[in-house]
């Protein structure tokens, strides 16, 4: 079974703090993704990575950065947390962008509250 | 206009009912389509892929209409355990998934 784990289920941070969200997958997947999910807006892509050391902006990258130094780990960084970044953050991984398997496997999510 | 649009519901149906969800997408170049299921406070999980010829998996049937750019999901003989949010998902030309906001289904006894 594919397993995607996220470092925290719940996190409370203060405005202006630097926040690190970690995601680890154990299936040697090439592609990894960070989304945020808000009521009525669905899942929105923040950043993604098709391979180690690679990163690309998604639809809402402002205020975020990412790091992928190892294949299994993809980190999301909030440089200076703001209240509008209060959300559910979901990490996902996928075998690759090509080939027959496009299924994305999601981690359990991190509910971040910025006060 | 959203790239993938769904009726948010909720659809409230009795056990045993048949229920159908529709979804429309705006990019005619989209190639791959999926339905994901998300239980309350859980992560999304793939329910089924959607093929041009239509496909069935037990009580679930998915259809794709490329000319009208819509995707449907039919659930027959609804079970209480089908209560969840169903996400319509489209893959764009750069292999990224675009998610709809989801349709909420409540199956009552």
JSON list of C-alpha atoms in Angstrom, two decimals:
[
{"chain": "A", "resi": 1, "resn": "UNK", "atom": "CA", "xyz": [0.00, 0.00, 0.00]},
{"chain": "A", "resi": 2, "resn": "UNK", "atom": "CA", "xyz": [1.16, 3.47, -0.83]},
{"chain": "A", "resi": 3, "resn": "UNK", "atom": "CA", "xyz": [1.67, 5.58, 2.21]},
{"chain": "A", "resi": 4, "resn": "UNK", "atom": "CA", "xyz": [1.85, 9.36, 2.25]},
{"chain": "A", "resi": 5, "resn": "UNK", "atom": "CA", "xyz": [2.46, 10.88, 5.65]},
{"chain": "A", "resi": 6, "resn": "UNK", "atom": "CA", "xyz": [2.35, 14.47, 6.80]},
{"chain": "A", "resi": 7, "resn": "UNK", "atom": "CA", "xyz": [4.24, 15.75, 9.81]},
{"chain": "A", "resi": 8, "resn": "UNK", "atom": "CA", "xyz": [1.24, 17.13, 11.73]},
{"chain": "A", "resi": 9, "resn": "UNK", "atom": "CA", "xyz": [-2.54, 16.67, 11.67]},
{"chain": "A", "resi": 10, "resn": "UNK", "atom": "CA", "xyz": [-3.19, 19.97, 13.45]},
{"chain": "A", "resi": 11, "resn": "UNK", "atom": "CA", "xyz": [-1.00, 23.04, 13.74]},
{"chain": "A", "resi": 12, "resn": "UNK", "atom": "CA", "xyz": [-1.57, 26.45, 15.29]},
{"chain": "A", "resi": 13, "resn": "UNK", "atom": "CA", "xyz": [0.84, 29.25, 14.43]},
{"chain": "A", "resi": 14, "resn": "UNK", "atom": "CA", "xyz": [1.00, 32.99, 14.92]},
{"chain": "A", "resi": 15, "resn": "UNK", "atom": "CA", "xyz": [0.97, 35.62, 12.20]},
{"chain": "A", "resi": 16, "resn": "UNK", "atom": "CA", "xyz": [4.48, 36.23, 10.90]},
{"chain": "A", "resi": 17, "resn": "UNK", "atom": "CA", "xyz": [5.90, 32.87, 11.93]},
{"chain": "A", "resi": 18, "resn": "UNK", "atom": "CA", "xyz": [7.78, 30.68, 9.46]},
{"chain": "A", "resi": 19, "resn": "UNK", "atom": "CA", "xyz": [5.95, 27.39, 9.07]},
{"chain": "A", "resi": 20, "resn": "UNK", "atom": "CA", "xyz": [7.25, 24.09, 7.71]},
{"chain": "A", "resi": 21, "resn": "UNK", "atom": "CA", "xyz": [4.91, 21.34, 6.53]},
{"chain": "A", "resi": 22, "resn": "UNK", "atom": "CA", "xyz": [6.59, 18.05, 5.75]},
{"chain": "A", "resi": 23, "resn": "UNK", "atom": "CA", "xyz": [5.38, 15.27, 3.50]},
{"chain": "A", "resi": 24, "resn": "UNK", "atom": "CA", "xyz": [6.96, 11.86, 3.00]},
{"chain": "A", "resi": 25, "resn": "UNK", "atom": "CA", "xyz": [5.95, 9.08, 0.61]},
{"chain": "A", "resi": 26, "resn": "UNK", "atom": "CA", "xyz": [7.29, 5.54, 0.72]},
{"chain": "A", "resi": 27, "resn": "UNK", "atom": "CA", "xyz": [6.64, 4.30, -2.83]},
{"chain": "A", "resi": 28, "resn": "UNK", "atom": "CA", "xyz": [9.47, 5.91, -4.77]},
{"chain": "A", "resi": 29, "resn": "UNK", "atom": "CA", "xyz": [7.02, 8.19, -6.62]},
{"chain": "A", "resi": 30, "resn": "UNK", "atom": "CA", "xyz": [8.51, 10.81, -8.91]},
{"chain": "A", "resi": 31, "resn": "UNK", "atom": "CA", "xyz": [5.75, 13.40, -8.64]},
{"chain": "A", "resi": 32, "resn": "UNK", "atom": "CA", "xyz": [4.66, 15.19, -5.49]},
{"chain": "A", "resi": 33, "resn": "UNK", "atom": "CA", "xyz": [2.09, 17.96, -4.93]},
{"chain": "A", "resi": 34, "resn": "UNK", "atom": "CA", "xyz": [0.90, 20.42, -2.31]},
{"chain": "A", "resi": 35, "resn": "UNK", "atom": "CA", "xyz": [-2.73, 21.56, -2.27]},
{"chain": "A", "resi": 36, "resn": "UNK", "atom": "CA", "xyz": [-4.86, 23.60, 0.04]},
{"chain": "A", "resi": 37, "resn": "UNK", "atom": "CA", "xyz": [-8.55, 22.87, 0.48]},
{"chain": "A", "resi": 38, "resn": "UNK", "atom": "CA", "xyz": [-11.08, 25.49, 1.52]},
{"chain": "A", "resi": 39, "resn": "UNK", "atom": "CA", "xyz": [-14.88, 25.24, 1.70]},
{"chain": "A", "resi": 40, "resn": "UNK", "atom": "CA", "xyz": [-16.51, 26.07, -1.61]},
{"chain": "A", "resi": 41, "resn": "UNK", "atom": "CA", "xyz": [-13.16, 26.39, -3.39]},
{"chain": "A", "resi": 42, "resn": "UNK", "atom": "CA", "xyz": [-12.11, 22.77, -3.58]},
{"chain": "A", "resi": 43, "resn": "UNK", "atom": "CA", "xyz": [-8.49, 21.69, -3.84]},
{"chain": "A", "resi": 44, "resn": "UNK", "atom": "CA", "xyz": [-6.13, 24.28, -5.25]},
{"chain": "A", "resi": 45, "resn": "UNK", "atom": "CA", "xyz": [-2.60, 23.46, -6.33]},
{"chain": "A", "resi": 46, "resn": "UNK", "atom": "CA", "xyz": [0.13, 25.45, -4.58]},
{"chain": "A", "resi": 47, "resn": "UNK", "atom": "CA", "xyz": [3.35, 23.85, -5.86]},
{"chain": "A", "resi": 48, "resn": "UNK", "atom": "CA", "xyz": [4.41, 20.59, -7.41]},
{"chain": "A", "resi": 49, "resn": "UNK", "atom": "CA", "xyz": [7.54, 18.68, -8.21]},
{"chain": "A", "resi": 50, "resn": "UNK", "atom": "CA", "xyz": [8.04, 16.17, -11.00]},
{"chain": "A", "resi": 51, "resn": "UNK", "atom": "CA", "xyz": [11.41, 14.98, -9.65]},
{"chain": "A", "resi": 52, "resn": "UNK", "atom": "CA", "xyz": [14.09, 15.61, -7.05]},
{"chain": "A", "resi": 53, "resn": "UNK", "atom": "CA", "xyz": [15.35, 19.20, -6.97]},
{"chain": "A", "resi": 54, "resn": "UNK", "atom": "CA", "xyz": [12.58, 20.23, -9.37]},
{"chain": "A", "resi": 55, "resn": "UNK", "atom": "CA", "xyz": [9.71, 22.49, -8.44]},
{"chain": "A", "resi": 56, "resn": "UNK", "atom": "CA", "xyz": [7.01, 24.32, -10.33]},
{"chain": "A", "resi": 57, "resn": "UNK", "atom": "CA", "xyz": [4.40, 26.85, -9.31]},
{"chain": "A", "resi": 58, "resn": "UNK", "atom": "CA", "xyz": [0.81, 25.79, -9.20]},
{"chain": "A", "resi": 59, "resn": "UNK", "atom": "CA", "xyz": [-2.21, 28.06, -9.25]},
{"chain": "A", "resi": 60, "resn": "UNK", "atom": "CA", "xyz": [-1.70, 29.84, -5.91]},
{"chain": "A", "resi": 61, "resn": "UNK", "atom": "CA", "xyz": [2.04, 29.93, -5.05]},
{"chain": "A", "resi": 62, "resn": "UNK", "atom": "CA", "xyz": [2.11, 33.39, -3.48]},
{"chain": "A", "resi": 63, "resn": "UNK", "atom": "CA", "xyz": [3.30, 33.30, 0.11]},
{"chain": "A", "resi": 64, "resn": "UNK", "atom": "CA", "xyz": [4.64, 29.75, -0.19]},
{"chain": "A", "resi": 65, "resn": "UNK", "atom": "CA", "xyz": [7.85, 28.02, -1.19]},
{"chain": "A", "resi": 66, "resn": "UNK", "atom": "CA", "xyz": [8.85, 24.37, -1.42]},
{"chain": "A", "resi": 67, "resn": "UNK", "atom": "CA", "xyz": [11.87, 22.13, -1.14]},
{"chain": "A", "resi": 68, "resn": "UNK", "atom": "CA", "xyz": [12.53, 18.70, -2.58]},
{"chain": "A", "resi": 69, "resn": "UNK", "atom": "CA", "xyz": [16.05, 17.60, -1.69]},
{"chain": "A", "resi": 70, "resn": "UNK", "atom": "CA", "xyz": [15.19, 13.89, -1.55]},
{"chain": "A", "resi": 71, "resn": "UNK", "atom": "CA", "xyz": [12.79, 11.94, -3.71]},
{"chain": "A", "resi": 72, "resn": "UNK", "atom": "CA", "xyz": [10.58, 10.82, -0.85]},
{"chain": "A", "resi": 73, "resn": "UNK", "atom": "CA", "xyz": [10.22, 14.19, 0.87]},
{"chain": "A", "resi": 74, "resn": "UNK", "atom": "CA", "xyz": [8.45, 17.37, -0.24]},
{"chain": "A", "resi": 75, "resn": "UNK", "atom": "CA", "xyz": [8.30, 20.32, 2.13]},
{"chain": "A", "resi": 76, "resn": "UNK", "atom": "CA", "xyz": [5.96, 23.30, 2.00]},
{"chain": "A", "resi": 77, "resn": "UNK", "atom": "CA", "xyz": [7.18, 26.50, 3.63]},
{"chain": "A", "resi": 78, "resn": "UNK", "atom": "CA", "xyz": [5.09, 29.48, 4.64]},
{"chain": "A", "resi": 79, "resn": "UNK", "atom": "CA", "xyz": [7.70, 32.24, 4.82]},
{"chain": "A", "resi": 80, "resn": "UNK", "atom": "CA", "xyz": [5.60, 34.53, 7.01]},
{"chain": "A", "resi": 81, "resn": "UNK", "atom": "CA", "xyz": [2.27, 33.00, 7.98]},
{"chain": "A", "resi": 82, "resn": "UNK", "atom": "CA", "xyz": [-0.85, 35.11, 7.56]},
{"chain": "A", "resi": 83, "resn": "UNK", "atom": "CA", "xyz": [-4.43, 34.52, 8.68]},
{"chain": "A", "resi": 84, "resn": "UNK", "atom": "CA", "xyz": [-5.57, 33.94, 5.10]},
{"chain": "A", "resi": 85, "resn": "UNK", "atom": "CA", "xyz": [-3.31, 30.89, 5.02]},
{"chain": "A", "resi": 86, "resn": "UNK", "atom": "CA", "xyz": [-5.52, 29.16, 7.58]},
{"chain": "A", "resi": 87, "resn": "UNK", "atom": "CA", "xyz": [-6.60, 26.07, 5.68]},
{"chain": "A", "resi": 88, "resn": "UNK", "atom": "CA", "xyz": [-6.35, 22.30, 5.23]},
{"chain": "A", "resi": 89, "resn": "UNK", "atom": "CA", "xyz": [-3.10, 21.41, 3.48]},
{"chain": "A", "resi": 90, "resn": "UNK", "atom": "CA", "xyz": [-2.94, 18.16, 1.54]},
{"chain": "A", "resi": 91, "resn": "UNK", "atom": "CA", "xyz": [0.15, 16.53, 0.11]},
{"chain": "A", "resi": 92, "resn": "UNK", "atom": "CA", "xyz": [-0.08, 13.98, -2.71]},
{"chain": "A", "resi": 93, "resn": "UNK", "atom": "CA", "xyz": [2.24, 11.78, -4.72]},
{"chain": "A", "resi": 94, "resn": "UNK", "atom": "CA", "xyz": [2.01, 9.96, -8.03]},
{"chain": "A", "resi": 95, "resn": "UNK", "atom": "CA", "xyz": [4.18, 7.44, -9.86]},
{"chain": "A", "resi": 96, "resn": "UNK", "atom": "CA", "xyz": [4.96, 9.81, -12.72]},
{"chain": "A", "resi": 97, "resn": "UNK", "atom": "CA", "xyz": [3.23, 12.11, -15.16]},
{"chain": "A", "resi": 98, "resn": "UNK", "atom": "CA", "xyz": [3.44, 9.61, -17.98]},
{"chain": "A", "resi": 99, "resn": "UNK", "atom": "CA", "xyz": [2.38, 5.99, -18.17]},
{"chain": "A", "resi": 100, "resn": "UNK", "atom": "CA", "xyz": [-0.93, 4.35, -17.36]},
{"chain": "A", "resi": 101, "resn": "UNK", "atom": "CA", "xyz": [-1.16, 5.24, -13.70]},
{"chain": "A", "resi": 102, "resn": "UNK", "atom": "CA", "xyz": [-2.29, 8.75, -12.94]},
{"chain": "A", "resi": 103, "resn": "UNK", "atom": "CA", "xyz": [-3.71, 8.01, -9.52]},
{"chain": "A", "resi": 104, "resn": "UNK", "atom": "CA", "xyz": [-2.63, 10.51, -6.92]},
{"chain": "A", "resi": 105, "resn": "UNK", "atom": "CA", "xyz": [-2.34, 9.30, -3.35]},
{"chain": "A", "resi": 106, "resn": "UNK", "atom": "CA", "xyz": [-3.03, 11.83, -0.67]},
{"chain": "A", "resi": 107, "resn": "UNK", "atom": "CA", "xyz": [-1.71, 12.24, 2.84]},
{"chain": "A", "resi": 108, "resn": "UNK", "atom": "CA", "xyz": [-4.15, 12.71, 5.74]},
{"chain": "A", "resi": 109, "resn": "UNK", "atom": "CA", "xyz": [-3.83, 16.49, 5.66]},
{"chain": "A", "resi": 110, "resn": "UNK", "atom": "CA", "xyz": [-2.62, 19.17, 8.04]},
{"chain": "A", "resi": 111, "resn": "UNK", "atom": "CA", "xyz": [-5.18, 21.60, 9.39]},
{"chain": "A", "resi": 112, "resn": "UNK", "atom": "CA", "xyz": [-3.27, 24.84, 9.91]},
{"chain": "A", "resi": 113, "resn": "UNK", "atom": "CA", "xyz": [-4.70, 27.71, 11.91]},
{"chain": "A", "resi": 114, "resn": "UNK", "atom": "CA", "xyz": [-2.89, 31.05, 11.86]},
{"chain": "A", "resi": 115, "resn": "UNK", "atom": "CA", "xyz": [-3.90, 33.42, 14.63]},
{"chain": "B", "resi": 1, "resn": "UNK", "atom": "CA", "xyz": [-15.65, 30.57, -14.73]},
{"chain": "B", "resi": 2, "resn": "UNK", "atom": "CA", "xyz": [-14.28, 27.56, -12.85]},
{"chain": "B", "resi": 3, "resn": "UNK", "atom": "CA", "xyz": [-12.43, 24.97, -14.93]},
{"chain": "B", "resi": 4, "resn": "UNK", "atom": "CA", "xyz": [-14.40, 22.13, -13.35]},
{"chain": "B", "resi": 5, "resn": "UNK", "atom": "CA", "xyz": [-17.92, 22.80, -12.07]},
{"chain": "B", "resi": 6, "resn": "UNK", "atom": "CA", "xyz": [-20.12, 20.64, -9.90]},
{"chain": "B", "resi": 7, "resn": "UNK", "atom": "CA", "xyz": [-23.40, 21.06, -8.07]},
{"chain": "B", "resi": 8, "resn": "UNK", "atom": "CA", "xyz": [-22.36, 21.24, -4.40]},
{"chain": "B", "resi": 9, "resn": "UNK", "atom": "CA", "xyz": [-25.55, 19.50, -3.22]},
{"chain": "B", "resi": 10, "resn": "UNK", "atom": "CA", "xyz": [-26.19, 18.06, -0.74]},
{"chain": "B", "resi": 11, "resn": "UNK", "atom": "CA", "xyz": [-28.07, 15.26, -2.41]},
{"chain": "B", "resi": 12, "resn": "UNK", "atom": "CA", "xyz": [-30.15, 13.62, 0.30]},
{"chain": "B", "resi": 13, "resn": "UNK", "atom": "CA", "xyz": [-31.43, 10.19, -0.79]},
{"chain": "B", "resi": 14, "resn": "UNK", "atom": "CA", "xyz": [-32.84, 7.09, 0.92]},
{"chain": "B", "resi": 15, "resn": "UNK", "atom": "CA", "xyz": [-30.96, 3.82, 1.00]},
{"chain": "B", "resi": 16, "resn": "UNK", "atom": "CA", "xyz": [-31.48, 1.86, -2.19]},
{"chain": "B", "resi": 17, "resn": "UNK", "atom": "CA", "xyz": [-32.01, 4.93, -4.35]},
{"chain": "B", "resi": 18, "resn": "UNK", "atom": "CA", "xyz": [-30.20, 5.67, -7.59]},
{"chain": "B", "resi": 19, "resn": "UNK", "atom": "CA", "xyz": [-28.44, 9.02, -7.70]},
{"chain": "B", "resi": 20, "resn": "UNK", "atom": "CA", "xyz": [-26.53, 10.78, -10.45]},
{"chain": "B", "resi": 21, "resn": "UNK", "atom": "CA", "xyz": [-24.00, 13.59, -10.36]},
{"chain": "B", "resi": 22, "resn": "UNK", "atom": "CA", "xyz": [-22.86, 15.68, -13.29]},
{"chain": "B", "resi": 23, "resn": "UNK", "atom": "CA", "xyz": [-19.79, 17.77, -13.77]},
{"chain": "B", "resi": 24, "resn": "UNK", "atom": "CA", "xyz": [-18.74, 20.11, -16.59]},
{"chain": "B", "resi": 25, "resn": "UNK", "atom": "CA", "xyz": [-15.23, 21.10, -17.62]},
{"chain": "B", "resi": 26, "resn": "UNK", "atom": "CA", "xyz": [-14.10, 24.05, -19.68]},
{"chain": "B", "resi": 27, "resn": "UNK", "atom": "CA", "xyz": [-10.92, 22.88, -21.40]},
{"chain": "B", "resi": 28, "resn": "UNK", "atom": "CA", "xyz": [-11.75, 20.84, -24.46]},
{"chain": "B", "resi": 29, "resn": "UNK", "atom": "CA", "xyz": [-8.12, 19.63, -24.65]},
{"chain": "B", "resi": 30, "resn": "UNK", "atom": "CA", "xyz": [-8.45, 17.73, -21.35]},
{"chain": "B", "resi": 31, "resn": "UNK", "atom": "CA", "xyz": [-7.51, 14.09, -21.81]},
{"chain": "B", "resi": 32, "resn": "UNK", "atom": "CA", "xyz": [-8.12, 12.19, -18.61]},
{"chain": "B", "resi": 33, "resn": "UNK", "atom": "CA", "xyz": [-11.00, 12.26, -16.17]},
{"chain": "B", "resi": 34, "resn": "UNK", "atom": "CA", "xyz": [-11.63, 10.83, -12.75]},
{"chain": "B", "resi": 35, "resn": "UNK", "atom": "CA", "xyz": [-14.00, 10.67, -9.81]},
{"chain": "B", "resi": 36, "resn": "UNK", "atom": "CA", "xyz": [-12.46, 10.90, -6.35]},
{"chain": "B", "resi": 37, "resn": "UNK", "atom": "CA", "xyz": [-14.30, 10.29, -3.11]},
{"chain": "B", "resi": 38, "resn": "UNK", "atom": "CA", "xyz": [-13.64, 12.25, 0.09]},
{"chain": "B", "resi": 39, "resn": "UNK", "atom": "CA", "xyz": [-15.10, 11.21, 3.42]},
{"chain": "B", "resi": 40, "resn": "UNK", "atom": "CA", "xyz": [-15.62, 13.80, 6.13]},
{"chain": "B", "resi": 41, "resn": "UNK", "atom": "CA", "xyz": [-12.28, 14.96, 7.56]},
{"chain": "B", "resi": 42, "resn": "UNK", "atom": "CA", "xyz": [-10.39, 12.48, 5.39]},
{"chain": "B", "resi": 43, "resn": "UNK", "atom": "CA", "xyz": [-8.20, 12.74, 2.32]},
{"chain": "B", "resi": 44, "resn": "UNK", "atom": "CA", "xyz": [-9.53, 12.25, -1.23]},
{"chain": "B", "resi": 45, "resn": "UNK", "atom": "CA", "xyz": [-9.18, 8.77, -2.72]},
{"chain": "B", "resi": 46, "resn": "UNK", "atom": "CA", "xyz": [-9.59, 7.64, -6.31]},
{"chain": "B", "resi": 47, "resn": "UNK", "atom": "CA", "xyz": [-13.03, 6.13, -6.92]},
{"chain": "B", "resi": 48, "resn": "UNK", "atom": "CA", "xyz": [-12.71, 5.46, -10.63]},
{"chain": "B", "resi": 49, "resn": "UNK", "atom": "CA", "xyz": [-11.28, 6.72, -13.87]},
{"chain": "B", "resi": 50, "resn": "UNK", "atom": "CA", "xyz": [-13.69, 7.79, -16.60]},
{"chain": "B", "resi": 51, "resn": "UNK", "atom": "CA", "xyz": [-13.24, 6.48, -20.13]},
{"chain": "B", "resi": 52, "resn": "UNK", "atom": "CA", "xyz": [-14.80, 7.67, -23.37]},
{"chain": "B", "resi": 53, "resn": "UNK", "atom": "CA", "xyz": [-16.71, 4.43, -23.75]},
{"chain": "B", "resi": 54, "resn": "UNK", "atom": "CA", "xyz": [-18.09, 4.66, -20.23]},
{"chain": "B", "resi": 55, "resn": "UNK", "atom": "CA", "xyz": [-17.15, 2.28, -17.47]},
{"chain": "B", "resi": 56, "resn": "UNK", "atom": "CA", "xyz": [-18.75, 0.47, -14.60]},
{"chain": "B", "resi": 57, "resn": "UNK", "atom": "CA", "xyz": [-17.43, -0.72, -11.26]},
{"chain": "B", "resi": 58, "resn": "UNK", "atom": "CA", "xyz": [-20.07, -2.58, -9.30]},
{"chain": "B", "resi": 59, "resn": "UNK", "atom": "CA", "xyz": [-22.82, -0.12, -8.41]},
{"chain": "B", "resi": 60, "resn": "UNK", "atom": "CA", "xyz": [-20.93, 2.81, -9.90]},
{"chain": "B", "resi": 61, "resn": "UNK", "atom": "CA", "xyz": [-21.07, 3.88, -13.55]},
{"chain": "B", "resi": 62, "resn": "UNK", "atom": "CA", "xyz": [-19.08, 6.75, -15.02]},
{"chain": "B", "resi": 63, "resn": "UNK", "atom": "CA", "xyz": [-19.75, 8.38, -18.39]},
{"chain": "B", "resi": 64, "resn": "UNK", "atom": "CA", "xyz": [-17.89, 10.96, -20.43]},
{"chain": "B", "resi": 65, "resn": "UNK", "atom": "CA", "xyz": [-19.46, 13.19, -23.08]},
{"chain": "B", "resi": 66, "resn": "UNK", "atom": "CA", "xyz": [-16.63, 15.00, -24.86]},
{"chain": "B", "resi": 67, "resn": "UNK", "atom": "CA", "xyz": [-18.90, 16.92, -27.22]},
{"chain": "B", "resi": 68, "resn": "UNK", "atom": "CA", "xyz": [-20.76, 18.52, -24.32]},
{"chain": "B", "resi": 69, "resn": "UNK", "atom": "CA", "xyz": [-17.75, 18.47, -21.98]},
{"chain": "B", "resi": 70, "resn": "UNK", "atom": "CA", "xyz": [-19.45, 16.79, -19.12]},
{"chain": "B", "resi": 71, "resn": "UNK", "atom": "CA", "xyz": [-18.80, 13.80, -16.92]},
{"chain": "B", "resi": 72, "resn": "UNK", "atom": "CA", "xyz": [-21.35, 11.86, -14.91]},
{"chain": "B", "resi": 73, "resn": "UNK", "atom": "CA", "xyz": [-21.35, 9.43, -12.03]},
{"chain": "B", "resi": 74, "resn": "UNK", "atom": "CA", "xyz": [-24.30, 7.13, -11.36]},
{"chain": "B", "resi": 75, "resn": "UNK", "atom": "CA", "xyz": [-24.63, 5.27, -8.08]},
{"chain": "B", "resi": 76, "resn": "UNK", "atom": "CA", "xyz": [-27.21, 2.49, -7.94]},
{"chain": "B", "resi": 77, "resn": "UNK", "atom": "CA", "xyz": [-28.68, 0.92, -4.82]},
{"chain": "B", "resi": 78, "resn": "UNK", "atom": "CA", "xyz": [-27.18, 3.57, -2.53]},
{"chain": "B", "resi": 79, "resn": "UNK", "atom": "CA", "xyz": [-25.71, 2.43, 0.78]},
{"chain": "B", "resi": 80, "resn": "UNK", "atom": "CA", "xyz": [-25.27, 4.44, 3.96]},
{"chain": "B", "resi": 81, "resn": "UNK", "atom": "CA", "xyz": [-21.52, 4.05, 3.44]},
{"chain": "B", "resi": 82, "resn": "UNK", "atom": "CA", "xyz": [-21.77, 5.95, 0.14]},
{"chain": "B", "resi": 83, "resn": "UNK", "atom": "CA", "xyz": [-22.29, 9.17, 2.10]},
{"chain": "B", "resi": 84, "resn": "UNK", "atom": "CA", "xyz": [-19.31, 11.32, 1.17]},
{"chain": "B", "resi": 85, "resn": "UNK", "atom": "CA", "xyz": [-18.24, 14.16, -1.10]},
{"chain": "B", "resi": 86, "resn": "UNK", "atom": "CA", "xyz": [-17.58, 13.18, -4.71]},
{"chain": "B", "resi": 87, "resn": "UNK", "atom": "CA", "xyz": [-14.92, 15.18, -6.53]},
{"chain": "B", "resi": 88, "resn": "UNK", "atom": "CA", "xyz": [-14.88, 15.47, -10.30]},
{"chain": "B", "resi": 89, "resn": "UNK", "atom": "CA", "xyz": [-11.28, 15.68, -11.53]},
{"chain": "B", "resi": 90, "resn": "UNK", "atom": "CA", "xyz": [-9.81, 16.55, -14.92]},
{"chain": "B", "resi": 91, "resn": "UNK", "atom": "CA", "xyz": [-6.19, 16.22, -16.01]},
{"chain": "B", "resi": 92, "resn": "UNK", "atom": "CA", "xyz": [-4.85, 19.16, -17.97]},
{"chain": "B", "resi": 93, "resn": "UNK", "atom": "CA", "xyz": [-2.30, 19.10, -20.79]},
{"chain": "B", "resi": 94, "resn": "UNK", "atom": "CA", "xyz": [0.63, 19.41, -18.35]},
{"chain": "B", "resi": 95, "resn": "UNK", "atom": "CA", "xyz": [-0.58, 16.40, -16.35]},
{"chain": "B", "resi": 96, "resn": "UNK", "atom": "CA", "xyz": [-1.87, 18.40, -13.42]},
{"chain": "B", "resi": 97, "resn": "UNK", "atom": "CA", "xyz": [-5.20, 17.46, -11.86]},
{"chain": "B", "resi": 98, "resn": "UNK", "atom": "CA", "xyz": [-7.91, 20.10, -11.69]},
{"chain": "B", "resi": 99, "resn": "UNK", "atom": "CA", "xyz": [-10.46, 19.38, -8.96]},
{"chain": "B", "resi": 100, "resn": "UNK", "atom": "CA", "xyz": [-14.08, 20.40, -8.79]},
{"chain": "B", "resi": 101, "resn": "UNK", "atom": "CA", "xyz": [-15.39, 21.65, -5.46]},
{"chain": "B", "resi": 102, "resn": "UNK", "atom": "CA", "xyz": [-17.26, 18.41, -4.91]},
{"chain": "B", "resi": 103, "resn": "UNK", "atom": "CA", "xyz": [-20.84, 17.18, -4.60]},
{"chain": "B", "resi": 104, "resn": "UNK", "atom": "CA", "xyz": [-21.98, 16.09, -1.19]},
{"chain": "B", "resi": 105, "resn": "UNK", "atom": "CA", "xyz": [-24.10, 12.94, -0.91]},
{"chain": "B", "resi": 106, "resn": "UNK", "atom": "CA", "xyz": [-26.09, 11.98, 2.17]},
{"chain": "B", "resi": 107, "resn": "UNK", "atom": "CA", "xyz": [-27.73, 8.56, 2.18]},
{"chain": "B", "resi": 108, "resn": "UNK", "atom": "CA", "xyz": [-30.38, 8.20, 4.90]},
{"chain": "B", "resi": 109, "resn": "UNK", "atom": "CA", "xyz": [-31.77, 4.96, 6.38]}
]
